């Protein structure tokens, strides 16, 4: 808001491009801001659906929180505007799309060590920033991570379900794979749920599937509560050490996000990656 005036954005400022997907409240398109040529993603939310399903105050609060989060690994909400029927969110466009697709299209369906280490560092950094801004439970899982033009991760905090019968897990939308024990036991939870999810995420990066994956929901829950997991032979010792310090039943014993970033297995690759 230079010179004290707030610029009034409107749909006229943008040229709408291809359809990117749809969420529970609306759909997302790539768009080009006309005066700069800058590519963004515009998420159109229908007021009718929002008013029906959540109170407007909560919606405004969520948009307020999102627009203040500024971190290189968190998808930016640049601005928003509305007309009589819709709310438009002007979001950062991650040109390399969904991380999940990169994972399943990798040669062995899993990331090499250096990539897993780079990505887990970036996720830990983004989530630590969220915690410092009193935002928790960012729903960390591959479906909620995007890759930008430079190959860096963006925590996207999707509000959307899959838009096409893609190669995603069937149970994707309600996947239990990332639930920590305290949430299965419906106990009170705190920021350390995110630490658990980062442990599950790192395992999935290196193995290509989450540690407690089972065909039945109850089987998955039982495995989570029993910490019933095995590491394939190719998972390096350093990564096993880090995962085992995050997947702890007692949330207080889980490694801090700073310690994740400083862990020797992550640091070993950080120099190469940065
Ligand atoms: C910061 O991010 C967000 C902030 C807010 C909301 C939101 O919906 N808030 C909400 C919902 C209901 C009521 C009130 C507020 C959503 C997102 N983020 C996404 O929805 C995921 C990426 S969509 C963009 C995007 C970019 N880059 C891509 N590359 C490939 C696909 C793709 C898709």
Coordinates of N, CA, C and O and ligand atoms in Angstrom, one line a residue, residues 20 25 28 41 43 45 50 59 62-63 66 75 89 91-94 97 146 156-160, ligand 1:
X20 N -6.4 -25.5 -12.7 CA -5.4 -26.3 -12.0 C -6.1 -27.3 -11.1 O -5.4 -28.3 -10.7
X25 N -14.3 -25.5 -1.7 CA -15.1 -24.3 -1.9 C -15.1 -23.7 -3.3 O -15.9 -22.8 -3.5
X28 N -9.4 -23.5 -8.9 CA -8.1 -22.7 -9.0 C -7.7 -22.7 -10.5 O -7.7 -23.7 -11.2
X41 N -1.8 -18.0 -9.1 CA -2.9 -19.0 -9.1 C -4.1 -18.3 -8.5 O -3.9 -17.7 -7.4
X43 N -7.7 -18.6 -6.8 CA -8.7 -19.6 -6.3 C -10.0 -18.8 -6.1 O -10.0 -17.8 -5.4
X45 N -13.6 -18.7 -4.7 CA -14.5 -19.4 -3.7 C -15.9 -18.8 -3.8 O -16.0 -17.6 -4.0
X50 N -19.6 -20.9 1.1 CA -18.8 -20.6 2.3 C -19.8 -20.3 3.4 O -19.8 -20.9 4.5
X59 N -13.8 -17.5 8.0 CA -13.2 -17.5 6.7 C -12.2 -16.3 6.6 O -11.1 -16.4 6.2
X62 N -9.1 -16.9 8.6 CA -8.2 -17.8 7.9 C -7.4 -17.0 6.8 O -6.2 -17.1 6.7
X63 N -8.1 -16.2 6.1 CA -7.5 -15.4 5.0 C -6.5 -14.4 5.7 O -5.4 -14.2 5.2
X66 N -3.4 -16.4 6.7 CA -2.6 -16.8 5.5 C -1.8 -15.6 4.9 O -0.7 -15.7 4.5
X75 N 3.5 -21.3 0.5 CA 2.8 -20.7 -0.6 C 2.2 -19.4 -0.2 O 1.5 -19.3 0.8
X89 N -9.0 -15.5 -4.3 CA -7.7 -15.5 -3.6 C -6.6 -15.5 -4.6 O -6.5 -16.4 -5.5
X91 N -3.1 -16.3 -5.2 CA -2.1 -17.2 -4.6 C -0.8 -17.3 -5.4 O -0.8 -17.1 -6.7
X92 N 0.3 -17.6 -4.8 CA 1.5 -17.9 -5.5 C 1.3 -19.1 -6.4 O 0.6 -20.0 -6.0
X93 N 1.9 -19.1 -7.6 CA 1.8 -20.2 -8.5 C 3.1 -21.0 -8.4 O 4.2 -20.5 -8.6
X94 N 2.9 -22.3 -8.0 CA 4.1 -23.2 -8.0 C 4.2 -23.9 -9.3 O 3.4 -24.8 -9.6
X97 N 4.2 -27.8 -9.8 CA 3.1 -28.6 -9.4 C 3.2 -29.4 -8.1 O 4.0 -29.1 -7.3
X146 N 3.7 -28.3 -2.7 CA 3.9 -28.0 -4.1 C 5.4 -27.7 -4.3 O 6.1 -27.5 -3.4
X156 N 1.5 -25.8 0.9 CA 0.4 -25.1 0.2 C -0.9 -25.1 1.0 O -1.8 -24.4 0.7
X157 N -1.0 -25.9 2.0 CA -2.2 -26.0 2.9 C -3.5 -26.0 2.1 O -4.3 -25.1 2.1
X158 N -3.6 -27.1 1.2 CA -4.7 -27.2 0.4 C -6.0 -27.2 1.1 O -6.1 -27.8 2.2
X159 N -7.0 -26.6 0.4 CA -8.4 -26.7 1.0 C -9.1 -27.6 0.1 O -10.3 -27.7 0.1
X160 N -8.4 -28.4 -0.8 CA -9.1 -29.0 -1.9 C -9.0 -30.5 -1.9 O -8.1 -31.1 -1.3
Ligands
LIG1 C1 -1.6 -20.0 0.7 O1 -2.4 -21.0 0.1 C2 -3.7 -21.0 0.4 C3 -4.3 -20.0 1.2 C4 -5.7 -20.1 1.4 C5 -6.4 -21.1 0.8 C6 -7.9 -21.2 1.0 O2 -8.5 -22.0 0.3 N1 -8.4 -20.5 2.0 C7 -9.7 -20.4 2.3 C8 -10.6 -21.5 2.0 C9 -12.0 -21.4 2.3 C10 -12.4 -20.2 2.9 C11 -11.5 -19.2 3.2 C12 -10.2 -19.3 2.9 C13 -5.8 -22.1 0.0 C14 -4.5 -22.0 -0.3 N2 -3.8 -22.9 -1.0 C15 -4.4 -23.9 -1.8 O3 -5.6 -24.0 -2.0 C16 -3.5 -24.9 -2.5 C17 -2.8 -24.3 -3.6 S1 -3.9 -23.8 -4.8 C18 -2.8 -22.8 -5.7 C19 -1.8 -23.5 -6.6 C20 -0.6 -23.0 -6.8 N3 0.3 -23.5 -7.6 C21 0.0 -24.7 -8.2 N4 0.8 -25.5 -9.0 C22 0.0 -26.6 -9.4 C23 -1.2 -26.5 -8.8 C24 -1.2 -25.3 -8.0 C25 -2.2 -24.7 -7.2

